[in-house]
Every structure is written in C-alpha cells, then in structure tokens.
mmCIF file of C-alpha atoms in Angstrom:
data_model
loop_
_atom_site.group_PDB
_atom_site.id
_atom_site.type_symbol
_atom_site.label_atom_id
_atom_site.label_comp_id
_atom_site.label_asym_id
_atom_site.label_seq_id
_atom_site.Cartn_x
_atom_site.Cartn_y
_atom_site.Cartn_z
ATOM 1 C CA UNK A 1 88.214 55.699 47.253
ATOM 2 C CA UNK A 2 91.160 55.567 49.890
ATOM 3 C CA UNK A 3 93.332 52.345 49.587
ATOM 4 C CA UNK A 4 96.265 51.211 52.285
ATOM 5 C CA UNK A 5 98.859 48.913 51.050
ATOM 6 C CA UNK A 6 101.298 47.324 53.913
ATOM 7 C CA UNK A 7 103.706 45.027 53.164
ATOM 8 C CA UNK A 8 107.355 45.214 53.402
ATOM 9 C CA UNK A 9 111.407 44.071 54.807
ATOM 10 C CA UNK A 10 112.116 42.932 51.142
ATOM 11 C CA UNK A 11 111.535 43.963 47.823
ATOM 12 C CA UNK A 12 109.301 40.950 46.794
ATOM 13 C CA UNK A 13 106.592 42.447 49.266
ATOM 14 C CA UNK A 14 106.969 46.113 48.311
ATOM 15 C CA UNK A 15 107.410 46.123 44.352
ATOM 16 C CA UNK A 16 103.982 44.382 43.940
ATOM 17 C CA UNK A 17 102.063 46.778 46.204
ATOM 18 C CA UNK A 18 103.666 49.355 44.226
ATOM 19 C CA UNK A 19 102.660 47.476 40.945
ATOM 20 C CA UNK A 20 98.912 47.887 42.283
ATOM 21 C CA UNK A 21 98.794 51.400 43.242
ATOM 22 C CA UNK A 22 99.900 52.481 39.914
ATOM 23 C CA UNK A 23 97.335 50.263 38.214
ATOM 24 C CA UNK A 24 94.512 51.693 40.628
ATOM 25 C CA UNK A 25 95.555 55.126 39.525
ATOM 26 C CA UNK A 26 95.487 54.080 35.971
ATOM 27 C CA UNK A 27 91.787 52.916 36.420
ATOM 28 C CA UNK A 28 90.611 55.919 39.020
ATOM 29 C CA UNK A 29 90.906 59.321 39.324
ATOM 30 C CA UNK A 30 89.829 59.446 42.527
ATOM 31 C CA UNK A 31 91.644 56.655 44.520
ATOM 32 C CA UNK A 32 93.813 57.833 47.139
ATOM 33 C CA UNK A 33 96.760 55.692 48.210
ATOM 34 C CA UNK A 34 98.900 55.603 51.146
ATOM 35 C CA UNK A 35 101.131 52.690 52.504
ATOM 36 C CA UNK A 36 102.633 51.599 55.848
ATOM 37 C CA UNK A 37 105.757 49.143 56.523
ATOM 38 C CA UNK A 38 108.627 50.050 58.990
ATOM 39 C CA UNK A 39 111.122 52.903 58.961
ATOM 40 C CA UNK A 40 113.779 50.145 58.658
ATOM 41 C CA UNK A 41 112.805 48.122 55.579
ATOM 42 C CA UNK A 42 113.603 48.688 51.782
ATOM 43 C CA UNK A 43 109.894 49.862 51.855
ATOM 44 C CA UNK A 44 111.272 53.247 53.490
ATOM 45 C CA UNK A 45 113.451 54.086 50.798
ATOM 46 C CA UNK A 46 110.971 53.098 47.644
ATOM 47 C CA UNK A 47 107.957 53.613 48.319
ATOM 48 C CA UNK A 48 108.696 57.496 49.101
ATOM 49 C CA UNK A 49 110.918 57.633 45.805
ATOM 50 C CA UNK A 50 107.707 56.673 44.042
ATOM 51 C CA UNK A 51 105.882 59.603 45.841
ATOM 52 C CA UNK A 52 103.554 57.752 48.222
ATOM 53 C CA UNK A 53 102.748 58.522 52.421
ATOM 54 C CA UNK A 54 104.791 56.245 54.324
ATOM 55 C CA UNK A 55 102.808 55.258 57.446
ATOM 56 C CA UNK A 56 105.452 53.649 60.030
ATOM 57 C CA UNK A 57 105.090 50.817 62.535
ATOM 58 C CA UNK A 58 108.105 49.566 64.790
ATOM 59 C CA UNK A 59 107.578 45.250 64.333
ATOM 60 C CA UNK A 60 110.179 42.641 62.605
ATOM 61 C CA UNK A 61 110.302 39.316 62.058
ATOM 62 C CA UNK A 62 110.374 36.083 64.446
ATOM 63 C CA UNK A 63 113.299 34.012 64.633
ATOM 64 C CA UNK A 64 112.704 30.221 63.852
ATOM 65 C CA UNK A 65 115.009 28.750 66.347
ATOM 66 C CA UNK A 66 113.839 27.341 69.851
ATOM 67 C CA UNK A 67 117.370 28.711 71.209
ATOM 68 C CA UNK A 68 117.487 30.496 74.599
ATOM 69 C CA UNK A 69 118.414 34.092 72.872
ATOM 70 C CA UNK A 70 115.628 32.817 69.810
ATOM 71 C CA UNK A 71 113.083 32.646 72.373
ATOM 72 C CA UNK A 72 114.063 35.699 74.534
ATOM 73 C CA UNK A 73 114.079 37.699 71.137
ATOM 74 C CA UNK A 74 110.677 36.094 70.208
ATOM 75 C CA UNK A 75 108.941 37.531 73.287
ATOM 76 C CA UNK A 76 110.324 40.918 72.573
ATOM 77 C CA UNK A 77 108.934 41.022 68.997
ATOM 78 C CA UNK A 78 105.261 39.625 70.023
ATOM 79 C CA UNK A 79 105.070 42.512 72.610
ATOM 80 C CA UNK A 80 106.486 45.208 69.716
ATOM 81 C CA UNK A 81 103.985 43.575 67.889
ATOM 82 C CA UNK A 82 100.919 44.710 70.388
ATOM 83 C CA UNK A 83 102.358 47.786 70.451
ATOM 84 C CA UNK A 84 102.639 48.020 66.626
ATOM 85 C CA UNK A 85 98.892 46.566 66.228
ATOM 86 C CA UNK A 86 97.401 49.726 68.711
ATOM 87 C CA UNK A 87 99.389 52.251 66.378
ATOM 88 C CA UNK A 88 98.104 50.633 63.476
ATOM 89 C CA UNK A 89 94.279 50.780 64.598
ATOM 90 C CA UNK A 90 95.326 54.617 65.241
ATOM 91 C CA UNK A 91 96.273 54.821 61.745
ATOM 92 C CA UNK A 92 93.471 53.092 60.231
ATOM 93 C CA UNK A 93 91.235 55.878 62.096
ATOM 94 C CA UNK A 94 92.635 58.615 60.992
ATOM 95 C CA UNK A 95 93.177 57.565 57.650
ATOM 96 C CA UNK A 96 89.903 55.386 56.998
ATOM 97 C CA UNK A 97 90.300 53.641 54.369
ATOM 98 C CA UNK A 98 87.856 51.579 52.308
ATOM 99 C CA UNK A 99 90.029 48.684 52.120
ATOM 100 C CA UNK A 100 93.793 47.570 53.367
ATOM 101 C CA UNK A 101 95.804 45.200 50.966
ATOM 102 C CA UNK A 102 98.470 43.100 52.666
ATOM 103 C CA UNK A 103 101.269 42.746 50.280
ATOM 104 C CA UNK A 104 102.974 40.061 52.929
ATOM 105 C CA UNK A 105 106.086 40.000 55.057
ATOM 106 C CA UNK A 106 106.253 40.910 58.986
ATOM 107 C CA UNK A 107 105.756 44.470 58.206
ATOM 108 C CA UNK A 108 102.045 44.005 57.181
ATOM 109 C CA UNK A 109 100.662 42.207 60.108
ATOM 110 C CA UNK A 110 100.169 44.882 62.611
ATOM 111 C CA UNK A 111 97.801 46.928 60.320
ATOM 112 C CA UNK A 112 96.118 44.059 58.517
ATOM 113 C CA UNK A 113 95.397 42.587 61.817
ATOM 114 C CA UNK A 114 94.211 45.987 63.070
ATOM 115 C CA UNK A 115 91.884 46.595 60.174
ATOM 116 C CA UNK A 116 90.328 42.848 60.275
ATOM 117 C CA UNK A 117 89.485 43.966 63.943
ATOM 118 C CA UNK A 118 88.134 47.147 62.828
ATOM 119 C CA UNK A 119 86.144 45.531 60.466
ATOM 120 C CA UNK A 120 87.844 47.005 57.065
ATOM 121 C CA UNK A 121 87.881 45.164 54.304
ATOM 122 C CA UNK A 122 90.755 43.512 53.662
ATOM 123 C CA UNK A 123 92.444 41.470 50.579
ATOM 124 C CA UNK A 124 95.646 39.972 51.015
ATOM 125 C CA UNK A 125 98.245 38.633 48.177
ATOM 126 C CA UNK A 126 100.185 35.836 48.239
ATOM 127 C CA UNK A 127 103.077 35.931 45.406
ATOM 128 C CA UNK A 128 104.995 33.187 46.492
ATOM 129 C CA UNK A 129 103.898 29.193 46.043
ATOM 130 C CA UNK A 130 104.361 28.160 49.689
ATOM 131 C CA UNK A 131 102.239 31.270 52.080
ATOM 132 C CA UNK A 132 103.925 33.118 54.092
ATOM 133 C CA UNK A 133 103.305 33.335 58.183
ATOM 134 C CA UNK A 134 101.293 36.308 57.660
ATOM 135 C CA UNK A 135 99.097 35.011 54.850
ATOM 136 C CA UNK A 136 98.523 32.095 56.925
ATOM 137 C CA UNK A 137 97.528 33.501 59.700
ATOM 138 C CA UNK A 138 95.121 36.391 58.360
ATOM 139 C CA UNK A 139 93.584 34.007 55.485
ATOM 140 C CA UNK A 140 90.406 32.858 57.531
ATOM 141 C CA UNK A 141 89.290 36.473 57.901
ATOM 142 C CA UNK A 142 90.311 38.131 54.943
ATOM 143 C CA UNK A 143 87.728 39.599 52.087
ATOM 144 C CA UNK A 144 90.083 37.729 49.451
ATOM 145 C CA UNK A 145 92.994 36.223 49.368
ATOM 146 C CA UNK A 146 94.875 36.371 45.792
ATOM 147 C CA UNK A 147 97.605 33.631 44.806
ATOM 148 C CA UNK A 148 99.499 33.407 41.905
ATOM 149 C CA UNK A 149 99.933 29.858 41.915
ATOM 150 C CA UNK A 150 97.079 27.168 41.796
ATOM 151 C CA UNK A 151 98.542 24.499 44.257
ATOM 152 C CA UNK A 152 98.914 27.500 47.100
ATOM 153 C CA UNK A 153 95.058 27.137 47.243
ATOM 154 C CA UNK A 154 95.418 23.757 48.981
ATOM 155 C CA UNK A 155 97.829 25.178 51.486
ATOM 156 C CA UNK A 156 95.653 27.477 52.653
ATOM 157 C CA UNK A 157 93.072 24.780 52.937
ATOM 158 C CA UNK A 158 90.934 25.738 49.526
ATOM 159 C CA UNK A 159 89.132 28.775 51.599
ATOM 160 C CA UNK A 160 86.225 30.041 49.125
ATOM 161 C CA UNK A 161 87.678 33.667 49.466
ATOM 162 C CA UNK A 162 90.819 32.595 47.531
ATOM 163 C CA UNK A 163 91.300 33.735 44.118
ATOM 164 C CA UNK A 164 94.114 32.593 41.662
ATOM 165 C CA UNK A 165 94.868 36.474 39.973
ATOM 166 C CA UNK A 166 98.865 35.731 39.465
ATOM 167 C CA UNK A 167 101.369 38.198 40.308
ATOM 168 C CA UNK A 168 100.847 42.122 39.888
ATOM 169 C CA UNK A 169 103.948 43.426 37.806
ATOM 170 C CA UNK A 170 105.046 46.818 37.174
ATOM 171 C CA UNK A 171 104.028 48.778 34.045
ATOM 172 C CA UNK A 172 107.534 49.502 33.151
ATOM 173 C CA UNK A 173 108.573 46.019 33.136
ATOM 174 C CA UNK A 174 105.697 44.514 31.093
ATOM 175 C CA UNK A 175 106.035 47.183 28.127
ATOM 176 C CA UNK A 176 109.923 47.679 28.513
ATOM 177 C CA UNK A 177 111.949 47.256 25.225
ATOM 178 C CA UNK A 178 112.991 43.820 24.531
ATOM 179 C CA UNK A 179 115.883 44.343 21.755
ATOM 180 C CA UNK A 180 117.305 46.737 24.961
ATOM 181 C CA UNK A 181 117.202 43.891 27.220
ATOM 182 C CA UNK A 182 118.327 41.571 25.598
ATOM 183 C CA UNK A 183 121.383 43.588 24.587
ATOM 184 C CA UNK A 184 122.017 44.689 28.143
ATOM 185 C CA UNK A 185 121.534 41.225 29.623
ATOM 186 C CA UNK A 186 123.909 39.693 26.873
ATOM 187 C CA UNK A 187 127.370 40.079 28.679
ATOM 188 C CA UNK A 188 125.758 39.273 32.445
ATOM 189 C CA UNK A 189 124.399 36.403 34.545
ATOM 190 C CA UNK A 190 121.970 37.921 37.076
ATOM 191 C CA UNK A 191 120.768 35.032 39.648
ATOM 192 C CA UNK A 192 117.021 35.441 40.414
ATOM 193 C CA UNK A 193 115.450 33.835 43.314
ATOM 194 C CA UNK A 194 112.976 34.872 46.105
ATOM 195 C CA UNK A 195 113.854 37.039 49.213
ATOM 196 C CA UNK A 196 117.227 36.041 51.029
ATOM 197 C CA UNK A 197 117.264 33.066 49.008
ATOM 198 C CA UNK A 198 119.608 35.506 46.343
ATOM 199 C CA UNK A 199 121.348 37.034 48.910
ATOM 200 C CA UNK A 200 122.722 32.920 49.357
ATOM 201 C CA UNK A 201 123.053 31.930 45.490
ATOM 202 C CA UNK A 202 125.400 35.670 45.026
ATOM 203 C CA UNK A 203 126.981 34.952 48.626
ATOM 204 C CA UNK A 204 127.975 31.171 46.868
ATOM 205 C CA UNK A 205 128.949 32.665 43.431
ATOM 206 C CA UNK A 206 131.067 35.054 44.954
ATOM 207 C CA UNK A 207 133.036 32.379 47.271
ATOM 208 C CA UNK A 208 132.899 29.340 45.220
ATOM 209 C CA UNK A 209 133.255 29.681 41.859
ATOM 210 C CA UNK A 210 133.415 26.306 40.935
ATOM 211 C CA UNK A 211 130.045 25.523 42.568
ATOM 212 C CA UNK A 212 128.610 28.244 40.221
ATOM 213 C CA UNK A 213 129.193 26.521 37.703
ATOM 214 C CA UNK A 214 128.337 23.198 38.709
ATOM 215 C CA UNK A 215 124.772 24.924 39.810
ATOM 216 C CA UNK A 216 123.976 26.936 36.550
ATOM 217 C CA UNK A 217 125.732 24.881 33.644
ATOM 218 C CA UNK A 218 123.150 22.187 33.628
ATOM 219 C CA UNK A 219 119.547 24.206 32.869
ATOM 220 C CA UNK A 220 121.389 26.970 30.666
ATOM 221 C CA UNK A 221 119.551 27.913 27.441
ATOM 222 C CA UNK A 222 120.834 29.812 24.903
ATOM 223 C CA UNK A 223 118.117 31.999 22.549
ATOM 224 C CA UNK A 224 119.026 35.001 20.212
ATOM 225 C CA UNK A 225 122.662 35.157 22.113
ATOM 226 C CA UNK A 226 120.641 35.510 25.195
ATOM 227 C CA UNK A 227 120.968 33.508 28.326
ATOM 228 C CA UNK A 228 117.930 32.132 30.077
ATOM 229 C CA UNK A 229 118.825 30.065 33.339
ATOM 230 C CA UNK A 230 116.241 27.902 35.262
ATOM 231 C CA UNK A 231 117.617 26.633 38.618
ATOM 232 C CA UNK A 232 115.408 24.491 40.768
ATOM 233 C CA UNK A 233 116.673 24.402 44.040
ATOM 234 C CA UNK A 234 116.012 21.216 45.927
ATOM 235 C CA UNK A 235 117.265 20.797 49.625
ATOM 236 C CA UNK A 236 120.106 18.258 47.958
ATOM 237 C CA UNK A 237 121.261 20.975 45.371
ATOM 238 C CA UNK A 238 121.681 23.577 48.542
ATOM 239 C CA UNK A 239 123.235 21.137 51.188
ATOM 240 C CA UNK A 240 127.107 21.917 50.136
ATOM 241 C CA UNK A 241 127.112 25.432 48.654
ATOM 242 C CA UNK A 242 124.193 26.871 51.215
ATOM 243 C CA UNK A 243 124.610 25.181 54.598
ATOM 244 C CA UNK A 244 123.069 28.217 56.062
ATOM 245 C CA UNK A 245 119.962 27.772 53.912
ATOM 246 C CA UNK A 246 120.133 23.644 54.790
ATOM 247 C CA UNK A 247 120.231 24.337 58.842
ATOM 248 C CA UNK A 248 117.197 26.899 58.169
ATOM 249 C CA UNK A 249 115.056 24.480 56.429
ATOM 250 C CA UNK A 250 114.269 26.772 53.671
ATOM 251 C CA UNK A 251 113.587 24.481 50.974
ATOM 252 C CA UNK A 252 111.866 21.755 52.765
ATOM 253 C CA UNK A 253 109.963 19.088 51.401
ATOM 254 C CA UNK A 254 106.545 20.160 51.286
ATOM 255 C CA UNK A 255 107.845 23.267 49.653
ATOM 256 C CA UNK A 256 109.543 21.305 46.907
ATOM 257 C CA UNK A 257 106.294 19.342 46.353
ATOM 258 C CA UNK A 258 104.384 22.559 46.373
ATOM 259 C CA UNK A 259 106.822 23.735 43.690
ATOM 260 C CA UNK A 260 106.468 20.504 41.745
ATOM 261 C CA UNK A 261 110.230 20.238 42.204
ATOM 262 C CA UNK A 262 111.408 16.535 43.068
ATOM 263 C CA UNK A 263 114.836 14.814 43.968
ATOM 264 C CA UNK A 264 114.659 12.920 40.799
ATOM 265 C CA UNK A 265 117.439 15.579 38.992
ATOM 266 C CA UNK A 266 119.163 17.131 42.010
ATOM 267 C CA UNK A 267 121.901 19.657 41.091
ATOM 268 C CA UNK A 268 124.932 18.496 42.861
ATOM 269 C CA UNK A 269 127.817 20.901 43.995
ATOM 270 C CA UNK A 270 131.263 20.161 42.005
ATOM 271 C CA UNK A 271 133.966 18.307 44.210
#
C-alpha cells in the first residue's frame, strides 16, 4: 500500500500527518509513505528528521487584503499554483499512490487537487473547528473528509463523506509520563493556541506584561501544583493586546459561534 501525505507551512498541518504515518506503520508492514509540502515550510525540516521522502512543490499562501500589492501578489501565487498543480500530477505518476491525505494548509492543495483530477482517492482532515480554504474547497470531491469537531460538519454543509474521527496525535505524546510533565511544566506558562494565533499571544506577553496577566489570571486552575489555563479568545478579548489579529479578522463571529465561544465573558485587556 503506498500512502502520500501533503500538508504543511505550520506545525498544526505537519505533526498530524506525521501522527498518521506512524500509526499506518504500526498497523502494516507493507505501507509505504512519502509526503510533499514546500522546501520553505517547517514541513522541510521535520518531516525528513522523522525519516520520510520529502516531495517539493513551489506554492504559498494568498493574502486576504483587496490592496493593490495584495492583489498583484495574489495573481502571482494562483499562477505558482498551476505550475505547482502540473508538478504535482508528475509526482502522483511516478509515485502512484493508492490514496493522498491532505493534512491542510496552502502546501497541500497543488497535489490534492492533482490527485482528485487523476482520480486518486483522496481523504482530507480537518483539525481545526472553522475549515480551512483548502478543506473548503476540495470537500465536494474528496473520498472523506475527517473533522474533529461535530459543529465543522455544518460548515462544510453536512456532505455525507464527512466523518467526525477527532484529531490524530502522536504516540509519544499519548503514552508520555505524566509525573514528568507535570514536574517539568510546574515552573512554566506555555501559551497554546492554533497557527500564528501563538506567535500573537507570545508577541503580547513579551511586550505587555500587564495584559498577560489581565488575559490568563481569570480561567487559571490550579491541580496537583500544576497549572492548567483555558483562554477563549473572543474578537473583544484581542482588540487591545492583538490589533494585528483584530484588522485580520481572525476571530470573527461565525468562528466564535462555531467555537461555542460568546461575548457574554469577554476577557478585557488591563488599563
């Protein structure tokens, strides 16, 4: 059995592909697996570290601005990205694999596109509540389409090849040693979020110190001298510390709602 896994620019679209290659070897002893992403993303550096073939296709991201530059860089990318679909049906030849998974972000596109018009199966997964652009826009033709929450069914209008599987995670994470964790974690505060959304929350610690703590003091729980924080971002809790975040719209309100997160307890910035 060969298997392709694309997917790729962050780490939330690499580490679960790599999650399900290990679990495919675990089960078979004769699946073959080989992935593709760009030569640019953090996909270059881990996926060879975990000793996988790297296939490489030159395509990034749009920009969601309707500025002059926005648009002239837009145009670029959509003809890198014909270019990067051609390779990718190249690839898919030599290669021939019995089925391409689409672990999301820009980088898996060109070859899950190319193997939907090569007529490959194809199974793409969704580990985020609100799709992303390319789950969106491959979900009509895909084999299956896995989610790992139950209201992102509705946002890709309830398609009968959607399946709610949850999140693939990493064998060393789900049977790592919990006294050592805890232990470890004990004297730090790590702030967990999705994509460049952490990038943001570190970028505001860092900065503004007092709008750390106005952010994290009021969901801290303490539990066997452990520190668990929950931090629902609304668009009011991000409109002071994150105006970069605000003018992107990246919590907007159908997100929020898809989240189940509501204005009714915003988190507001200290003065």
């Amino acid at each position: 059995m060969k298997l392709l896994i694309t997917g790729g620019g962050t780490g939330g679209h690499v580490n679960p592909g790599l999650a399900i290659a290990k679990y495919a070897q675990s089960r078979r002893n004769d699946v073959e697996i080989r992935f593709a992403g760009t030569s640019t993303g953090i996909e270059s550096k881990l996926v060879p570290r975990e000793g996988y073939k790297l296939y490489t296709v030159d395509v990034r991201g749009l920009k969601r601005s309707m500025s002059p530059s926005a648009v002239l860089y837009n145009i670029a990318t959509l003809q890198k990205s014909l270019t990067a679909t051609a390779k990718a049906k190249k690839i898919l030849r030599e290669y021939q694999p019995d089925v391409v998974v689409g672990c999301g972000g820009y980088a898996s596109y060109p070859m899950v596109h190319a193997a939907q018009q090569l007529h490959i199966p194809t199974v793409l997964l969704e580990v985020n509540a609100f799709p992303g652009v390319v789950t969106k826009s491959c979900a009509k033709k895909a084999d299956r389409v896995l989610i790992s929450f139950e209201n992102t069914r509705e946002l890709l209008e309830n398609r009968p090849n959607i399946r709610l599987t949850g999140a693939p995670v990493r064998g060393e994470i789900i049977f790592a040693d919990r006294e050592k964790a805890v232990t470890w974690l004990t004297q730090r505060c790590l702030p967990f979020a999705g994509g460049w959304m952490t990038v943001l929350i570190m970028l505001s610690m860092v900065k503004r110190p007092h709008w750390t703590l106005a952010l994290l003091t009021p969901q801290i729980r303490r539990k066997r001298n452990s520190i668990s924080l929950h931090l629902p971002l609304t668009a009011e809790a991000v409109k002071q510390p994150m105006p970069r975040c605000r003018r992107q719209k990246a919590v907007s309100a159908k997100r929020a709602a898809c989240w189940g997160i509501t204005s009714s307890s915003p988190l507001h910035p200290a003065r």
